[in-house]
Structure formats: C-alpha cells, structure tokens
mmCIF file of C-alpha atoms in Angstrom:
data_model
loop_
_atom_site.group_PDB
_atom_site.id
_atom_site.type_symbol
_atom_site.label_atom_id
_atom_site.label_comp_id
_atom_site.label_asym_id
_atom_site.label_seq_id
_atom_site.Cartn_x
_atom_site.Cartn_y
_atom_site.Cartn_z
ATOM 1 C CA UNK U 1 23.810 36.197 38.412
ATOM 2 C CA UNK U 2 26.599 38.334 37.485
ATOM 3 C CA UNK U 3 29.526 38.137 40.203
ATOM 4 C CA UNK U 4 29.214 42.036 41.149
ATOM 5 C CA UNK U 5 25.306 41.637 41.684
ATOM 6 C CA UNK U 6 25.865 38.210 43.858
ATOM 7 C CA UNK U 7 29.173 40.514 45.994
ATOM 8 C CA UNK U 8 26.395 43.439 46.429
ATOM 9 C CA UNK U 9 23.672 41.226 47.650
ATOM 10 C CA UNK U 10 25.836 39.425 50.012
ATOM 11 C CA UNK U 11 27.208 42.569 51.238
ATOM 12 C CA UNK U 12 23.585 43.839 51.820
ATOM 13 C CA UNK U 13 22.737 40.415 54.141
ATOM 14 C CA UNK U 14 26.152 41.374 55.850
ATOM 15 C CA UNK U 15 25.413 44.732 56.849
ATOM 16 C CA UNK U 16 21.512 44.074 57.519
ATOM 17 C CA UNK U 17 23.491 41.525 60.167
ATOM 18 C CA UNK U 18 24.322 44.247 62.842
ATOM 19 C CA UNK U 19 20.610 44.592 63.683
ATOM 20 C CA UNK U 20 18.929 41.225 62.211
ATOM 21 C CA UNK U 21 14.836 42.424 64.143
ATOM 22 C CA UNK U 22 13.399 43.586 66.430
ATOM 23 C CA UNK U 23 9.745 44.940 67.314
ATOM 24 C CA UNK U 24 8.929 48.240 65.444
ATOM 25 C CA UNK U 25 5.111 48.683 66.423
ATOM 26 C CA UNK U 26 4.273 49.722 69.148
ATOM 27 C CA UNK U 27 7.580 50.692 69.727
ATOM 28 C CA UNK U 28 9.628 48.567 72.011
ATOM 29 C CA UNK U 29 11.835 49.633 74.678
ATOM 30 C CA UNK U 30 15.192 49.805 73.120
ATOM 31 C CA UNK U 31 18.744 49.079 75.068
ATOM 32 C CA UNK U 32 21.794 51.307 74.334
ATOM 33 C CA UNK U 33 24.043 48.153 75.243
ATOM 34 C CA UNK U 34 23.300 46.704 71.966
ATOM 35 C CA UNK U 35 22.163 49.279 69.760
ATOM 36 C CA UNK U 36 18.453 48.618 70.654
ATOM 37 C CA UNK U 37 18.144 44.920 69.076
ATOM 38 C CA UNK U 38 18.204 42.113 71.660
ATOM 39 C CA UNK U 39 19.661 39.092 70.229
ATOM 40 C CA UNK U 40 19.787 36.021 72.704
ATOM 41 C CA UNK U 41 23.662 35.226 70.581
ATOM 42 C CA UNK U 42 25.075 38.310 71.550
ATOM 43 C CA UNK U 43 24.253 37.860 75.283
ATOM 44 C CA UNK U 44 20.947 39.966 75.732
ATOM 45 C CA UNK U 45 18.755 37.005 77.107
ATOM 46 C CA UNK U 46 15.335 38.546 77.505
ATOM 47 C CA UNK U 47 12.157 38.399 78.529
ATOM 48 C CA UNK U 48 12.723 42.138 76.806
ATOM 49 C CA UNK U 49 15.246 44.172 74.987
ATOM 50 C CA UNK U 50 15.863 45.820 78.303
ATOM 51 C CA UNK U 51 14.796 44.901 81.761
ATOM 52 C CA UNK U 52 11.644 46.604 83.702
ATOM 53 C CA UNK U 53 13.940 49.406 85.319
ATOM 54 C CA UNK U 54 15.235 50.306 82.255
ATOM 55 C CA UNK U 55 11.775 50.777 80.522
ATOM 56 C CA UNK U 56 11.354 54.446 79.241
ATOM 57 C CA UNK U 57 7.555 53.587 80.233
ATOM 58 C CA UNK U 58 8.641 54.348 83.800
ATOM 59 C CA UNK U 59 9.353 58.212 83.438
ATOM 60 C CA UNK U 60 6.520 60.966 83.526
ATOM 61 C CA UNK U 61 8.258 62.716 80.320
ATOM 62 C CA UNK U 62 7.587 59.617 78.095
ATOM 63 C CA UNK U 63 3.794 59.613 76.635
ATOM 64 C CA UNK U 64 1.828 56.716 77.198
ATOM 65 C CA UNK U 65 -0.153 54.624 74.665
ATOM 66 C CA UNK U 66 -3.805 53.131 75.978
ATOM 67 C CA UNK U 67 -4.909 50.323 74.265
ATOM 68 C CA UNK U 68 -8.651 48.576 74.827
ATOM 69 C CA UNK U 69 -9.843 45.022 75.853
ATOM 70 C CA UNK U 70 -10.982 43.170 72.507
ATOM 71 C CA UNK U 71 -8.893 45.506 70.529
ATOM 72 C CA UNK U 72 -7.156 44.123 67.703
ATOM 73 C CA UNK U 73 -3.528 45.588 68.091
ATOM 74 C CA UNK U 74 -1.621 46.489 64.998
ATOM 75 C CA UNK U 75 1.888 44.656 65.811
ATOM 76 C CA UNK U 76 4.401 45.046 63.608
ATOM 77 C CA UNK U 77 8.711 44.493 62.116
ATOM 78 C CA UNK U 78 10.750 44.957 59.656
ATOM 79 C CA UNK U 79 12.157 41.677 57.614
ATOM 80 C CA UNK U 80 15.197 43.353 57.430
ATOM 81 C CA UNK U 81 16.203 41.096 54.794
ATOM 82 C CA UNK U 82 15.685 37.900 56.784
ATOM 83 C CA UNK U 83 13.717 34.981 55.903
ATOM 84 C CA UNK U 84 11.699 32.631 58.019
ATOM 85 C CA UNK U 85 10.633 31.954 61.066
ATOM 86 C CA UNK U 86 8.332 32.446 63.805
ATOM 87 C CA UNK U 87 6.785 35.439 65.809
ATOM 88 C CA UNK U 88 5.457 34.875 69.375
ATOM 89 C CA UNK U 89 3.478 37.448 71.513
ATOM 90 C CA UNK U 90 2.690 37.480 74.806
ATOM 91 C CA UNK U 91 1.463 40.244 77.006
ATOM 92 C CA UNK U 92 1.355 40.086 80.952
ATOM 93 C CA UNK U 93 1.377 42.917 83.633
ATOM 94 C CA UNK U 94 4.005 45.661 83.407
ATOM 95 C CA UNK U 95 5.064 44.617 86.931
ATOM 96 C CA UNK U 96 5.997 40.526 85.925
ATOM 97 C CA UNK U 97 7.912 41.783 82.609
ATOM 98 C CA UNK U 98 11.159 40.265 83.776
ATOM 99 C CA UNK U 99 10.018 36.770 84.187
ATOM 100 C CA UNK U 100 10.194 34.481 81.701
ATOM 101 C CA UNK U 101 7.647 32.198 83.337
ATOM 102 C CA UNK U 102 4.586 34.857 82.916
ATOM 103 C CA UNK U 103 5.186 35.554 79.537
ATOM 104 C CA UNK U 104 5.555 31.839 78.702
ATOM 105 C CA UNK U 105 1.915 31.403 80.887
ATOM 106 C CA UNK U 106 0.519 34.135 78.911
ATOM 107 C CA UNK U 107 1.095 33.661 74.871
ATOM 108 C CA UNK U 108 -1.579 34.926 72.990
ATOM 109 C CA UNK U 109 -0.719 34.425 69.493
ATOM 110 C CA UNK U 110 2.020 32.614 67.104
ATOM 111 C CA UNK U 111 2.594 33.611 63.453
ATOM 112 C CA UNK U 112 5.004 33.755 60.782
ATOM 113 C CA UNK U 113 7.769 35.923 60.401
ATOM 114 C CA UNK U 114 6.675 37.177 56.811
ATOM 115 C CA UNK U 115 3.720 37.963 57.847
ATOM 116 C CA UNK U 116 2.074 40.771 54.891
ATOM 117 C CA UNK U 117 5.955 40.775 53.604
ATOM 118 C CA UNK U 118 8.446 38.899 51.610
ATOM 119 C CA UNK U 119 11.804 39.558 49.345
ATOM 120 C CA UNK U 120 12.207 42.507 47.221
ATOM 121 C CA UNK U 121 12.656 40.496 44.217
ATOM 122 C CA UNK U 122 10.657 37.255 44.331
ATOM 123 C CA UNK U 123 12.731 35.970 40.775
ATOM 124 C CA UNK U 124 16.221 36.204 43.513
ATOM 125 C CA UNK U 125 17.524 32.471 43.922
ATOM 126 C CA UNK U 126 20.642 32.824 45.136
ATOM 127 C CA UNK U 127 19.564 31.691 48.562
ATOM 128 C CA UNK U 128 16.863 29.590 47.642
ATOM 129 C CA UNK U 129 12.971 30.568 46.610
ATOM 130 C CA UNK U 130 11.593 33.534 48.127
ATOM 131 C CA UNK U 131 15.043 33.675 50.646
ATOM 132 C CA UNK U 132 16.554 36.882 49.021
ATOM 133 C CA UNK U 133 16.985 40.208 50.541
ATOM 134 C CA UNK U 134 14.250 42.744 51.356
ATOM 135 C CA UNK U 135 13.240 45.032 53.801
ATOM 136 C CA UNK U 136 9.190 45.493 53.400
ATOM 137 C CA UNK U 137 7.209 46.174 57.119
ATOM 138 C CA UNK U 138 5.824 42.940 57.831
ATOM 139 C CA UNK U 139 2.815 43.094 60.528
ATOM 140 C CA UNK U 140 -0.057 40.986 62.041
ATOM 141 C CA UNK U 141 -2.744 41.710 64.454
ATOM 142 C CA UNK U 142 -3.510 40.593 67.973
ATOM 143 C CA UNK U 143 -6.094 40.323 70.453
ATOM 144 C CA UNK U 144 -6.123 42.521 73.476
ATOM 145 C CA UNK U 145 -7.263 39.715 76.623
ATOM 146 C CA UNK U 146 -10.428 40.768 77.923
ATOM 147 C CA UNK U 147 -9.551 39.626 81.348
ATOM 148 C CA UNK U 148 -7.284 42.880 82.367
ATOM 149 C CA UNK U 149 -8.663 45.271 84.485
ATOM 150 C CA UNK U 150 -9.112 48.502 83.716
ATOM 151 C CA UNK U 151 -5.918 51.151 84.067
ATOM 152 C CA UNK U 152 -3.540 47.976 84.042
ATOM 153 C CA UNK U 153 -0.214 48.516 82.723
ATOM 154 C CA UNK U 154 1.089 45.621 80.530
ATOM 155 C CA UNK U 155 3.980 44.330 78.505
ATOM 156 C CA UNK U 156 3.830 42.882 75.152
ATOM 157 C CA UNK U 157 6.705 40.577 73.960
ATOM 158 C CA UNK U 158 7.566 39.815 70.845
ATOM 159 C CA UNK U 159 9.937 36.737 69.827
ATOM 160 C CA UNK U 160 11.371 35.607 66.191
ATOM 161 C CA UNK U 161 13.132 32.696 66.052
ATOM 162 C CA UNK U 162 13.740 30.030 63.457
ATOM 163 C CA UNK U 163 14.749 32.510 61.022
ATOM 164 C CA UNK U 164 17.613 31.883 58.405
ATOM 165 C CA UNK U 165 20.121 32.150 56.030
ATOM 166 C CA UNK U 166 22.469 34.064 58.415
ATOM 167 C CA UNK U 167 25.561 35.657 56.876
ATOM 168 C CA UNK U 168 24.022 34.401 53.525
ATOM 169 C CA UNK U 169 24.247 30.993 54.946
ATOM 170 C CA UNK U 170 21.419 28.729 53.590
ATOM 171 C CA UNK U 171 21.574 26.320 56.035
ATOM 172 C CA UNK U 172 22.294 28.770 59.051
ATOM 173 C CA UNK U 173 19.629 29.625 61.101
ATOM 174 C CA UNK U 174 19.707 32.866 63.625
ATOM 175 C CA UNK U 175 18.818 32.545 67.226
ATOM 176 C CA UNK U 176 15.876 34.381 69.010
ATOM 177 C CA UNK U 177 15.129 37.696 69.343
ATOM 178 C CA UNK U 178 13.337 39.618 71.833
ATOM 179 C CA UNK U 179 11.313 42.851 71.888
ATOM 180 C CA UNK U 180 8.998 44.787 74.143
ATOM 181 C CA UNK U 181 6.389 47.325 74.313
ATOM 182 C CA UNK U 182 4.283 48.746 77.939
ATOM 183 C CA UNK U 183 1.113 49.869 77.128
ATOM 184 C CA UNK U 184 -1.985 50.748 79.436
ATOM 185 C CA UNK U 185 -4.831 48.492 78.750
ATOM 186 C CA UNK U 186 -8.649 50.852 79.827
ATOM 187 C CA UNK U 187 -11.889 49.999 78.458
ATOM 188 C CA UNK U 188 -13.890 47.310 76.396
ATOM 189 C CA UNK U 189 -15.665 44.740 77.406
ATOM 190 C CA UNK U 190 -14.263 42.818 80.586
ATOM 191 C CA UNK U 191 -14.585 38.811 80.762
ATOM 192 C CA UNK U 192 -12.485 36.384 83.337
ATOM 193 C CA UNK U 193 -11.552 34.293 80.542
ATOM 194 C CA UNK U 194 -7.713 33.643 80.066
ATOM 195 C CA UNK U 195 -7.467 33.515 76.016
ATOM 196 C CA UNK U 196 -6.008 30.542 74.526
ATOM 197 C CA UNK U 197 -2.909 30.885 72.393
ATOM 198 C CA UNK U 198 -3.965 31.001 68.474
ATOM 199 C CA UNK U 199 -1.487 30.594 65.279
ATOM 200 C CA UNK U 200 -2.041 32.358 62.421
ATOM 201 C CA UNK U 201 0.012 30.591 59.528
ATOM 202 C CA UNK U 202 0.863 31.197 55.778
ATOM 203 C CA UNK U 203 4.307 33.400 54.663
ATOM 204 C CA UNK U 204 5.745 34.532 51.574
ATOM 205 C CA UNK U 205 6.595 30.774 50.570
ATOM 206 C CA UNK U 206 3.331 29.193 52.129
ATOM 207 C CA UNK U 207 0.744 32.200 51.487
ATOM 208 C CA UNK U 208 -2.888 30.850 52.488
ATOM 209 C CA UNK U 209 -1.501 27.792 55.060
ATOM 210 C CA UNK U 210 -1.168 26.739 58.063
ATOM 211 C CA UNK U 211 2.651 26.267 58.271
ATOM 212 C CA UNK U 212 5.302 28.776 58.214
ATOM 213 C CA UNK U 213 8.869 28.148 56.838
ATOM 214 C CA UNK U 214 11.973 27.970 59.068
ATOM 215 C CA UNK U 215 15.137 26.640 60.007
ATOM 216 C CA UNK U 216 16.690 25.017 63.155
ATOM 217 C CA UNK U 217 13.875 24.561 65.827
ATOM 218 C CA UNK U 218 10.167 25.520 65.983
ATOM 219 C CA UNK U 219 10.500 26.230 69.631
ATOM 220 C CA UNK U 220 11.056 28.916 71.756
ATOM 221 C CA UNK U 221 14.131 28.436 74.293
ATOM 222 C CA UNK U 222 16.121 26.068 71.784
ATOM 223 C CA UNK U 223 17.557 28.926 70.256
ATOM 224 C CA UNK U 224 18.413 30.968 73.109
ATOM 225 C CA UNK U 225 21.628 29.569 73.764
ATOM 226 C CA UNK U 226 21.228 29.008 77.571
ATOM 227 C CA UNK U 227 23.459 31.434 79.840
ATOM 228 C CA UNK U 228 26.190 31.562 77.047
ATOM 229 C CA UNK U 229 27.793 34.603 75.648
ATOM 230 C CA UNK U 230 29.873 35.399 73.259
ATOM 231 C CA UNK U 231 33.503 36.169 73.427
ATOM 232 C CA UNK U 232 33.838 39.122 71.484
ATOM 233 C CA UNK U 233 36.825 40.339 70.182
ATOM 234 C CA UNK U 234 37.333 43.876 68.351
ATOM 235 C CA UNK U 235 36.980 44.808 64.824
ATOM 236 C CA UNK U 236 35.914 40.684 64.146
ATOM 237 C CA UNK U 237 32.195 41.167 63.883
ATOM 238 C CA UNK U 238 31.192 37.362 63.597
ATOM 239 C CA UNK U 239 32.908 36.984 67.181
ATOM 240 C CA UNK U 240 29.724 39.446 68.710
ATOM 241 C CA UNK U 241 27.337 36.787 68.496
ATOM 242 C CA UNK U 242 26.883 32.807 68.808
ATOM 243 C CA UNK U 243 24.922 32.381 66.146
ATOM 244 C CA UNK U 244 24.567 30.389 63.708
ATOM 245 C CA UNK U 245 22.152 28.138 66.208
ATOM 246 C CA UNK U 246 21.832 25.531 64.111
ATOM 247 C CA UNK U 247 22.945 23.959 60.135
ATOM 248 C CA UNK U 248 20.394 22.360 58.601
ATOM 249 C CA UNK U 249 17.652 22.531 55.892
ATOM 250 C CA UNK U 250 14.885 24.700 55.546
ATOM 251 C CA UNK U 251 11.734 23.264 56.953
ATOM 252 C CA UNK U 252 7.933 24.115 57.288
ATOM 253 C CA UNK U 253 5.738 23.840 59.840
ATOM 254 C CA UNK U 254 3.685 24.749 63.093
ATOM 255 C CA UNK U 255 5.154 26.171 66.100
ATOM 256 C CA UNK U 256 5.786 23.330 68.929
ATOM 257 C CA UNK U 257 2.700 22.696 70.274
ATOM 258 C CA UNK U 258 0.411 22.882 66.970
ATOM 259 C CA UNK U 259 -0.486 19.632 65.089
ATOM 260 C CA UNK U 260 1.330 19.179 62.410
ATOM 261 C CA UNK U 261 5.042 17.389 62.625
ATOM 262 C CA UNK U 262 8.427 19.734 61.045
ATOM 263 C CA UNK U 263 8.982 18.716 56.979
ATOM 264 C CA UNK U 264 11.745 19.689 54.938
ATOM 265 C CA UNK U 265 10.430 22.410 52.663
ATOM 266 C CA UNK U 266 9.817 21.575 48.749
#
C-alpha cells in the first residue's frame, strides 16, 4: 500500500476514535458529558450511557416506544471502523437500570460485534484479515422475556467489549462500552419463565460459527478498568481515555461462560 493510502486510513481509525460505539437501535439514552458514547476508559462506568435520572424516557415530551413479549427486537450499531469483539444485552425494569447486579442477573443474549457487518474493503491487510476500516450498520435480534408484565417499563443494555486494533494498534484492544434504551414492554403471550442467556456466534472472520474474534478478555468487567479515570489533559487526545486495556494477539472464541476455551486466531 502506497504511503498516502496507509496515512489516510490511519487517519480515518484516528478520527473514528472520538466515538469508537455505541447502541444506535432503539436509540439509547445519550450523555452530553461525553458526546453521547460511554466508554468505561474515559470514566463513564455504566450500567448506561447516562444514569436513570438522566433518561430522556422520564419526560412527557419524549415519545415512547412499546415493544411485545416474544417479540424479536431489531438491535442494532455501527462498526464504526472497529473490529472484534463481543455484544451483550440485557434488559431489566426501568426502575433497577442503575445496578449493575440486575443487568448482570438478567442477560439475555451474547453475540459478535460484526454481527451482518464487516470492513469496507475485505482485500485491506494493513491491520490484519478482515481488521480494516468500515462503517456498515451491524445488527442482531433479541428476544423480548415473556415473564414481564404488561405496561412494564424496561431497560435494555448493550455492552461491546473485546474489540481491537485501537489507534491502528493490532495488538491493542479497547475497553467496554455501554449503551441503553427504555422501552415499554405490553402484550404477547405471558409465561413465568426467566429466559436463559443464548450466544449467537459467527463474524466477518468466522461467518457460520460459533466463536467470535477478539482481543484482550472475553469477559465483561475485565475491561472496565475498575473505578479508574483518566487524567486528561487538553488538546492531547490519547490522555481522554485509559485504553488500550490490554496488548496481545487476536483471539477467537465464546464469551466466558460458553464451552469452548480462547485460541489465538489463524
């Protein structure tokens, strides 16, 4: 690759950088602190991009969106030219949206990051197969519980983490993001069954599989950086955040919890 075409594409990751992902569909709550991405490295530590006061979901002028039990939700993110990783939803009452602990008790689904999306340019190698930039939707579907009542108001959450080659660093891997969307769940069939948490694998490297490529850790909370933040210091951009998490190869796998062990990718 020519040296102008490698300077553009790196300046493309670079810039992509200031917002990395967040949840797009349904829309999420948003924060003004951080330009409405929630990135655990920069100091916004979740369960949601803002907290349960904040939500625009508590004021009469914002319209509400009803969703049924048994419904298969449309969920979706941009890649925003990021590769890899892990998406985790969970949804529990509007009213327990600031606890991690619910949301952690309630998981309904894992997937991969590039879910129904990939790289712009699938022959771009100068971050490794399949790693180069892109900005496609990438989406997934999940299962409204049957076991909440009729006109209860909810939270989804949505989580990546294990995603990589931040700053155009192929052994960098970002830390976790957060996103959330309040919705009113009425109607459908009503059971008492709590739903067990599913994974649906396969990604623009590992299409039709059960494994989804990453970097760093296939768990949520390793990448959250505890009760850190960063020290930020004006006009140095890579001082907002204290990311990279981790150096290390590119791996494939499961999420914690599902069968099979982490391999380096081949």
């Amino acid at each position: 690759m020519h040296l102008s075409a490698t300077l553009a594409v790196v300046s493309a990751l670079v810039a992509s950088c200031a917002g990395h992902s967040q949840l797009a569909t349904p829309p999420s709550r948003g924060n003004t602190k951080w330009w409405g991405t929630c990135a655990a490295g920069a100091g916004c530590k979740g369960p949601c991009d803002s907290p349960k006061a904040d939500a625009p979901f508590n004021s009469n002028y914002v319209p509400k969106k009803y969703i049924q039990r048994g419904q298969q939700l449309d969920v979706g993110w941009n890649r925003l030219n990021h590769p890899g990783g892990f998406v985790r939803l969970a949804m529990v009452p509007f009213n327990q949206s600031d606890s991690w602990s619910a949301f952690n008790d309630n998981v309904l689904k894992y997937t991969c990051y590039e879910t129904n999306c990939g790289p712009s340019d699938p022959n771009h190698k100068l971050f490794g197969y399949l790693n180069g930039p892109g900005n496609d939707p990438c989406s997934t579907k999940v299962t409204v519980p049957s076991n909440i009542p009729d006109n209860t108001a909810v939270t989804l959450q949505w989580i990546w983490y294990g995603g990589g080659i931040y700053y155009g660093e192929p052994d960098a891997s970002f830390g976790e993001y957060y996103g959330c969307s309040d919705l009113i769940v009425n109607g459908g069939a009503f059971s008492d069954v709590k739903p067990v948490a599913t994974f649906a694998g396969g990604d623009a490297t590992y299409p039709n599989s059960d494994v989804c490529k990453y970097w760093g850790s296939n768990k949520v909370g390793d990448c959250s950086f505890g009760d850190r933040v960063p020290n930020a210091i004006a006009g140095d951009l890579l001082s907002q955040s204290l990311e990279p998490c981790t150096r290390g190869p590119q791996l494939k796998g499961q999420p914690a919890g599902f069968g099979s062990a982490p391999d380096r990718a081949s």
